[in-house]
Tab-separated table of C-alpha atoms in Angstrom:
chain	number	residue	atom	x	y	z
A	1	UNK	CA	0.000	0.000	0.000
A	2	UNK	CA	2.289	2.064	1.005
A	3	UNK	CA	4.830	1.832	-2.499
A	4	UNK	CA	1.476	2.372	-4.450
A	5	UNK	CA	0.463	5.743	-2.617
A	6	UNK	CA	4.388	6.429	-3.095
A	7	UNK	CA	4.674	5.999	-7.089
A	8	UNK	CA	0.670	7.875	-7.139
A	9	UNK	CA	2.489	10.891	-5.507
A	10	UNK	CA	5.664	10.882	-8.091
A	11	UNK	CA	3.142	10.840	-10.985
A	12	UNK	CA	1.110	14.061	-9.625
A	13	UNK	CA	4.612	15.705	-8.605
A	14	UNK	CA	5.650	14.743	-12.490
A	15	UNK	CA	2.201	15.455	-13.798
A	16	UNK	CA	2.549	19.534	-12.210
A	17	UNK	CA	6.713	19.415	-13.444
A	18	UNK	CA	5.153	18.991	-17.214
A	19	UNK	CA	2.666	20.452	-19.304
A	20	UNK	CA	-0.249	20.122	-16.814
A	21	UNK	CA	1.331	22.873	-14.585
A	22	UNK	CA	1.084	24.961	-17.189
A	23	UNK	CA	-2.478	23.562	-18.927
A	24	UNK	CA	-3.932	25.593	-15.408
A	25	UNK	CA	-2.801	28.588	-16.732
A	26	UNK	CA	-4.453	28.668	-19.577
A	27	UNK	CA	-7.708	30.107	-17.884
A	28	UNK	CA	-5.962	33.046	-16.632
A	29	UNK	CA	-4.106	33.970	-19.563
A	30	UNK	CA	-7.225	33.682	-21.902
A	31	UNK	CA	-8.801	36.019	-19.439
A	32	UNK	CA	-6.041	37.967	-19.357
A	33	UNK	CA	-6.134	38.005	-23.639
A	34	UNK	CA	-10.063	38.468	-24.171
A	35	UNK	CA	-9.996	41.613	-21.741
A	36	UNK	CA	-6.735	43.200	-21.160
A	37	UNK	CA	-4.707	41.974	-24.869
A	38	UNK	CA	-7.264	41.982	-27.270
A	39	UNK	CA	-9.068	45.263	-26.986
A	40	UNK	CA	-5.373	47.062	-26.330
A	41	UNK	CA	-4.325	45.742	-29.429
A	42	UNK	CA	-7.219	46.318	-31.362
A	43	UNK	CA	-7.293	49.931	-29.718
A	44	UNK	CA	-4.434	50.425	-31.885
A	45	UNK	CA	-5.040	49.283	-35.016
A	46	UNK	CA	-8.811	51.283	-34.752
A	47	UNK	CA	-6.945	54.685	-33.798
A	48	UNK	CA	-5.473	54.176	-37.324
A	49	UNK	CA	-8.368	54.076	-39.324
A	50	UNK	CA	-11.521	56.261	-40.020
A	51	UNK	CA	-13.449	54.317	-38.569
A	52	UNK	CA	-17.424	55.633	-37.418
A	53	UNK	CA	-20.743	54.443	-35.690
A	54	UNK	CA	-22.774	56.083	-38.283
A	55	UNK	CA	-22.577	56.675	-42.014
A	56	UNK	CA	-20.903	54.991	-45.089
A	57	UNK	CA	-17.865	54.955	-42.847
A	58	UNK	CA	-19.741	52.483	-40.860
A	59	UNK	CA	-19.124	50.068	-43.242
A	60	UNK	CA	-16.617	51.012	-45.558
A	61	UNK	CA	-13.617	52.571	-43.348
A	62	UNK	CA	-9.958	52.935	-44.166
A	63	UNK	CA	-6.219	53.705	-43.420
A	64	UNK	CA	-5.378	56.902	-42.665
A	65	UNK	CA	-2.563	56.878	-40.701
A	66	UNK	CA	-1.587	59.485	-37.900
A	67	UNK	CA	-4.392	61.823	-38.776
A	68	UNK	CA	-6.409	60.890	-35.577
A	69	UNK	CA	-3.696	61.750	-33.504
A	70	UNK	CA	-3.408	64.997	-35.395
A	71	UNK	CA	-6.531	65.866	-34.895
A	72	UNK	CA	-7.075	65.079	-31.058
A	73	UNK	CA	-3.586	67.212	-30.144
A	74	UNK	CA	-5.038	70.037	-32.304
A	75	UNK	CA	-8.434	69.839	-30.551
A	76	UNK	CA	-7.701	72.403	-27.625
A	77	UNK	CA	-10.401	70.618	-25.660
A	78	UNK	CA	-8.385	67.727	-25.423
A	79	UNK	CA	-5.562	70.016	-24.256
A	80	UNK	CA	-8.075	71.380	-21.458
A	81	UNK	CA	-9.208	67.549	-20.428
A	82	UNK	CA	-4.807	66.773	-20.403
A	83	UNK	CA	-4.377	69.347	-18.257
A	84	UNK	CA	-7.741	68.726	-15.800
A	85	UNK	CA	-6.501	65.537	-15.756
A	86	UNK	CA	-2.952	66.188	-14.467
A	87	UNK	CA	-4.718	68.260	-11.909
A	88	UNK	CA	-7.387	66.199	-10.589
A	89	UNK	CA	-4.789	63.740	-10.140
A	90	UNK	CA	-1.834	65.422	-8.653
A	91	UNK	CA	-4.677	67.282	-5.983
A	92	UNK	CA	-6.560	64.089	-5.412
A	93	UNK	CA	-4.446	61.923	-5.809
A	94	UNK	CA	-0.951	62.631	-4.648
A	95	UNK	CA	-1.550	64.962	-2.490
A	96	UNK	CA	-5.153	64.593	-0.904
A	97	UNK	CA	-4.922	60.201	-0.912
A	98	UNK	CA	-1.993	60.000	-0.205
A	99	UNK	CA	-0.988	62.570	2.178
A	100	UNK	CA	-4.499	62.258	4.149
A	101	UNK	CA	-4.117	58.141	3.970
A	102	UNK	CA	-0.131	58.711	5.554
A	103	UNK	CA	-1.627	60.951	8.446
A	104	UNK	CA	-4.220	59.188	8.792
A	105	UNK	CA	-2.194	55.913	8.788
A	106	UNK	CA	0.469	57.331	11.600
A	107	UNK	CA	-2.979	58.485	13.718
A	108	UNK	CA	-3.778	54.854	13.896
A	109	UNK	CA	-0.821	53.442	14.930
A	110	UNK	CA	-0.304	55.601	17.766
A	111	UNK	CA	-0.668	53.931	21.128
A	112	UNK	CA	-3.841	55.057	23.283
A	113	UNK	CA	-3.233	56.651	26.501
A	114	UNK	CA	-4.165	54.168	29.813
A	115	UNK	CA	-6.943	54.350	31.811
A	116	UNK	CA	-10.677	55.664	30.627
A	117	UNK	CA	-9.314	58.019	28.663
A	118	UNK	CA	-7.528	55.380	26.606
A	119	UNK	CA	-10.856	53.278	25.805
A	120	UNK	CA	-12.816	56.471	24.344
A	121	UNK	CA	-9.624	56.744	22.303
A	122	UNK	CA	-9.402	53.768	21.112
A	123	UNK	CA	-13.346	53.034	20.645
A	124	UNK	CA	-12.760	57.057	18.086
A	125	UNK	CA	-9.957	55.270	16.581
A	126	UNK	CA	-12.238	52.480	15.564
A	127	UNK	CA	-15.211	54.646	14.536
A	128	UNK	CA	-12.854	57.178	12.367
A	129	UNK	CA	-11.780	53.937	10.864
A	130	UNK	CA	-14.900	53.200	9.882
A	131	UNK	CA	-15.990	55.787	8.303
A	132	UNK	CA	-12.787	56.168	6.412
A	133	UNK	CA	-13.363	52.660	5.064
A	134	UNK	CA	-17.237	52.967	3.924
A	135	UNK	CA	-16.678	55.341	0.815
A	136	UNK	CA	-14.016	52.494	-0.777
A	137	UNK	CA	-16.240	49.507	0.207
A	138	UNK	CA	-19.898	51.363	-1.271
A	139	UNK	CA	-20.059	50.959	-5.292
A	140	UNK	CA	-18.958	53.842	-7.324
A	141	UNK	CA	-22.567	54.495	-8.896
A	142	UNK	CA	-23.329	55.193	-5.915
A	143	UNK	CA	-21.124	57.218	-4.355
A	144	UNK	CA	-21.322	59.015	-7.878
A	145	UNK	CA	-25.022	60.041	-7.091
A	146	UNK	CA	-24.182	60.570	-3.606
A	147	UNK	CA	-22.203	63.354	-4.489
A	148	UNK	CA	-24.423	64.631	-6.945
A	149	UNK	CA	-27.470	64.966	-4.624
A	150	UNK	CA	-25.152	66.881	-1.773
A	151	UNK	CA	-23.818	69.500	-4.816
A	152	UNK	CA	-26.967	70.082	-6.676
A	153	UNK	CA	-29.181	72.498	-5.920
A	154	UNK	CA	-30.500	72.301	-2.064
A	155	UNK	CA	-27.836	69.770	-1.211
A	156	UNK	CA	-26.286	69.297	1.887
A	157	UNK	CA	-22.863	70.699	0.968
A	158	UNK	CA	-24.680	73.072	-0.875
A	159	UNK	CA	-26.493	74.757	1.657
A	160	UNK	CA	-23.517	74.560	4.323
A	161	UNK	CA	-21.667	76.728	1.951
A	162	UNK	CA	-24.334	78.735	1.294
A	163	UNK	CA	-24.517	78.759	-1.971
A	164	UNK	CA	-27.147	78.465	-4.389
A	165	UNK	CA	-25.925	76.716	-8.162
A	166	UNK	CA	-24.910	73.048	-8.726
A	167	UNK	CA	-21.124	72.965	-7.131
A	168	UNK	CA	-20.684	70.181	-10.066
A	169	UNK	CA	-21.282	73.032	-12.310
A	170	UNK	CA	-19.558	75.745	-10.946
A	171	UNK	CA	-16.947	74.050	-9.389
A	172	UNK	CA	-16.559	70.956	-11.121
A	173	UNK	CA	-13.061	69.788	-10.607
A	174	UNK	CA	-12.631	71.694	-7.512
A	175	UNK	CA	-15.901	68.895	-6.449
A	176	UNK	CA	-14.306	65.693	-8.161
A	177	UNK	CA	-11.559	66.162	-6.705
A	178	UNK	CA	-12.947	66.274	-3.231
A	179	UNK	CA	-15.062	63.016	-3.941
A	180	UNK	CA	-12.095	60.961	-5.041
A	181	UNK	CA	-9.966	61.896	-2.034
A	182	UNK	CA	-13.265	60.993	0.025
A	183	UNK	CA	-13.378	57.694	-1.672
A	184	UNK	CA	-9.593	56.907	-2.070
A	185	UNK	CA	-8.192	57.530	0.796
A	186	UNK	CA	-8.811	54.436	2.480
A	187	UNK	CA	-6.536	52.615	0.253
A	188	UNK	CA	-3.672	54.636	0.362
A	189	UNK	CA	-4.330	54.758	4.900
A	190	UNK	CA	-4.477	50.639	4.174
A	191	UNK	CA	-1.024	50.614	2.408
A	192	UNK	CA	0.942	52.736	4.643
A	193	UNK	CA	-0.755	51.385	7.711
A	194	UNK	CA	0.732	48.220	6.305
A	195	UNK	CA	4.351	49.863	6.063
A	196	UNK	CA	4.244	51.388	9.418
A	197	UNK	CA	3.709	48.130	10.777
A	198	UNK	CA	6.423	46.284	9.559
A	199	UNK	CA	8.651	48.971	10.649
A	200	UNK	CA	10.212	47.146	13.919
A	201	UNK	CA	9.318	48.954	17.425
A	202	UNK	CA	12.875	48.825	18.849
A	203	UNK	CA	14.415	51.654	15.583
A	204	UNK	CA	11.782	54.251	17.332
A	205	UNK	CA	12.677	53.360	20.950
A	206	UNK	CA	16.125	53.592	20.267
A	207	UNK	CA	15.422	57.496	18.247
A	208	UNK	CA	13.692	58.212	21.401
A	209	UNK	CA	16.390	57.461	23.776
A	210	UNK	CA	18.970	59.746	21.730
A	211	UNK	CA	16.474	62.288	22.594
A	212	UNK	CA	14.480	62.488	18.793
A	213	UNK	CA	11.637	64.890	18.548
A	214	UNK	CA	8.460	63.144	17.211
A	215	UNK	CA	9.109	65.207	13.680
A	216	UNK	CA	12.298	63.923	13.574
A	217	UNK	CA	11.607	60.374	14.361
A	218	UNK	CA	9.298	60.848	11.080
A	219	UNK	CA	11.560	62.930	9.113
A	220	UNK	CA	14.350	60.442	9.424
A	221	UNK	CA	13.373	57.163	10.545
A	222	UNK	CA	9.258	56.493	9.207
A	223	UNK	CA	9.828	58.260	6.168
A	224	UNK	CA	12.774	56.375	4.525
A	225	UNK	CA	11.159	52.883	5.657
A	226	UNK	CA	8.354	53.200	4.075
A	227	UNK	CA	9.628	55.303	1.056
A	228	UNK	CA	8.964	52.328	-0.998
A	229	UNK	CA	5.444	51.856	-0.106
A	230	UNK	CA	4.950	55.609	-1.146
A	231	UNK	CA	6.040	55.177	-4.520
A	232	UNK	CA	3.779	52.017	-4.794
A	233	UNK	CA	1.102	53.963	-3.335
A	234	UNK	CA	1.259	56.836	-5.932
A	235	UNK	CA	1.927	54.005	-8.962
A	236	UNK	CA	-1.197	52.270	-8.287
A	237	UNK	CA	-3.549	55.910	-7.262
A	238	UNK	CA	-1.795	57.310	-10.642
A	239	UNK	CA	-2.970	54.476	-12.797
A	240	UNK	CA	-6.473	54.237	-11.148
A	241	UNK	CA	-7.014	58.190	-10.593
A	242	UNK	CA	-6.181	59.192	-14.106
A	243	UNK	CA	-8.656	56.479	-15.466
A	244	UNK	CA	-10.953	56.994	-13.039
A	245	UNK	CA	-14.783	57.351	-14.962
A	246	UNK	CA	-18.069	56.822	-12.923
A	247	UNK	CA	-18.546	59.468	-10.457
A	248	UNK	CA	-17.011	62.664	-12.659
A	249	UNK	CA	-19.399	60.830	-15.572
A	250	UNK	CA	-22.552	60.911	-13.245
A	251	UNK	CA	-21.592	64.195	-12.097
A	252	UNK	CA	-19.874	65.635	-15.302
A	253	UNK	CA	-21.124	64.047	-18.098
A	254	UNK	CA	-22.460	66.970	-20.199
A	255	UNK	CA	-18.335	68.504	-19.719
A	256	UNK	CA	-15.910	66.637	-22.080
A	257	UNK	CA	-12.910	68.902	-21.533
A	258	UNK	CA	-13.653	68.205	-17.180
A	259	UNK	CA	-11.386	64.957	-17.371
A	260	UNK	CA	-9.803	62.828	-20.674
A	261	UNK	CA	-11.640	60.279	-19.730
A	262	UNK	CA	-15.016	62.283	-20.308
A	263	UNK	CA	-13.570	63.484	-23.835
A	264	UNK	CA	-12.891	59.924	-24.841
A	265	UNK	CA	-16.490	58.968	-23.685
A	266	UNK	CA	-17.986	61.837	-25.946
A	267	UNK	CA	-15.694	61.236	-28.962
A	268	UNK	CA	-17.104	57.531	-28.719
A	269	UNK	CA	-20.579	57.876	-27.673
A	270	UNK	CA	-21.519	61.375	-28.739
A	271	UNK	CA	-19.827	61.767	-31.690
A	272	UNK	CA	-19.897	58.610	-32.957
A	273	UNK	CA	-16.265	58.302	-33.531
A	274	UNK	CA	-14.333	55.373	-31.768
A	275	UNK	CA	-11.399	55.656	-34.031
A	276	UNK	CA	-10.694	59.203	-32.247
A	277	UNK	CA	-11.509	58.302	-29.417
A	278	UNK	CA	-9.065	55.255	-29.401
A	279	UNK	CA	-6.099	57.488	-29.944
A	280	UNK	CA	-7.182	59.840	-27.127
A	281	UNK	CA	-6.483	57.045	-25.146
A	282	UNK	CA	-3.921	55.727	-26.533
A	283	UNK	CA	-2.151	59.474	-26.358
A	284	UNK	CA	-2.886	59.485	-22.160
A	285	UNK	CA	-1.765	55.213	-22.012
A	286	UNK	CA	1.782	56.807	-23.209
A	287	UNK	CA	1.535	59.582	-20.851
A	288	UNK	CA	0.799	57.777	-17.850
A	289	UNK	CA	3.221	54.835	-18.763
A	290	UNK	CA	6.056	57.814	-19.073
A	291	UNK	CA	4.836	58.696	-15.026
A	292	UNK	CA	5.131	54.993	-14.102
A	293	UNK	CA	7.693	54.684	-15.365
A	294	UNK	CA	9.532	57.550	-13.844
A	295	UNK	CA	8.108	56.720	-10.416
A	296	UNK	CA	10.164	53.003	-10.981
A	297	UNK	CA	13.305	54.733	-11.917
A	298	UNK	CA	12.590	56.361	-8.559
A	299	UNK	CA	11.899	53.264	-6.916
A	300	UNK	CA	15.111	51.884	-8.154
A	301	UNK	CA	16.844	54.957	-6.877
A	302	UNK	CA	16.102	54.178	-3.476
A	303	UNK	CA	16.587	50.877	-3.584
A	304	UNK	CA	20.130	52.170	-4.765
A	305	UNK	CA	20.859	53.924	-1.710
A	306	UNK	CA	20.419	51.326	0.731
């Protein structure tokens, strides 16, 4: 019994060491081809024709080279939706996510105080968590109309500010940009509370001991520990904030030049012209490969100085 559930085991073990290790795969990496492959690639090859939803061009479409590119850097409302973009992500983004996640990150980690005191700190602690959490767990649509109700006309925010338009109208990036650091931050507080962590307890005790203030146990020892985790942190919110679409298209939707997303939205479903539309894209894929790539050759940097 024993020598036949050896030899079963050496087949499985030589089974997984041949082809069938890899036959698993095959599931992910279609998945990974039918979604993520295919309609990059085919992105492409559309930006280079004149390709339309309506019309003779419907049917009959052509090669024509770099003239949808042309066209989209001349459009100056594509400039305007470039430049939103950079904005409502470096403001959201780098500096609301992530700097309000980091704070809100160190807040947590700090030890309570003994005694009552210490269990209404704690039982905050939890509660701020909490609500820090909700706006990443709800759905997007949402959180999209969510915003909308409190900025239109008689809305919450609205009448706190006193104010009487739509803020999404008269203020529309300035309001975006507020409900993505509402709903991001969460995940940049989850990373770095996740850095701070692993950060060992004895490297602070010893800064205190040499008589550290607590900005300089932060300037010089938290910081450059989790240094890495902040350049993963603004990779990833980069990536997702610059592609973000639901809640400035609930809000926004009438305002192509608002975000790039939006204008690639109207070029495709307004206008009626995917092949412009797929070079929009394609135009802000290179751009926001050029910052990821950048933040690496960061990343590398510090690594560098270790």
């Amino acid at each position: 019994m024993p020598r036949s559930i050896g030899s079963f085991v050496e087949r499985i073990v030589v089974l997984f060491e041949g082809g069938f290790a890899r036959l698993l795969l095959v599931p992910a990496l279609a998945f990974i081809g039918i979604f993520v492959v295919f309609p990059l690639v085919w992105s492409v090859i559309l930006s280079f024709t004149n390709y339309s939803l309506i019309g003779i061009r419907a049917v009959k479409y052509g090669f024509v080279g770099l003239q949808n590119y042309y066209r989209i850097l001349s459009d100056i409302v594509f400039r305007d939706s470039v430049i939103s973009s950079f904005t409502f992500t470096v403001f959201s983004a780098l500096i609301g996510q992530a700097f309000l996640g980091l704070a809100l990150a160190i807040v947590a980690r700090m030890k309570p105080p003994e005694g009552p005191l210490g269990i209404v700190v704690r039982a905050l602690k939890v509660i701020a968590i909490t609500l820090v959490f909700i706006p990443w767990v709800i759905p997007e649509v949402v959180a999209g109309y969510a915003w909308a109700a409190i900025t239109d006309k008689g809305g919450l925010l609205t009448k706190l500010l006193g104010v009487e338009e739509r803020l999404y109208l008269t203020r529309p990036l300035e309001t975006i940009i507020i409900a993505n650091i509402w709903r991001g931050t969460a995940f940049s507080m989850i990373l770095f509370m996740a850095a701070l962590e692993s950060i060992p307890s004895y490297i602070y005790e010893a800064a205190e001991i040499d008589g550290t203030t607590p900005w300089q146990r932060f300037r010089h020892v938290t910081l450059p520990l989790i240094a890495h985790a902040i350049i993963v942190d603004f990779i990833l919110i980069t990536i997702w904030t610059f592609g973000v679409f639901t809640i400035p298209f609930i809000m926004l939707r009438e305002q192509p030049s608002a975000l790039w997303t939006l204008y690639v939205y109207s070029k495709a479903v307004s206008v009626y012209e995917p092949a412009r539309a797929a070079a929009a894209a394609n135009i802000m894929f290179i751009i926001v490969l050029a910052l990821i790539i950048s933040y690496l050759k960061l990343l590398g940097r510090l690594r560098r100085w270790e």
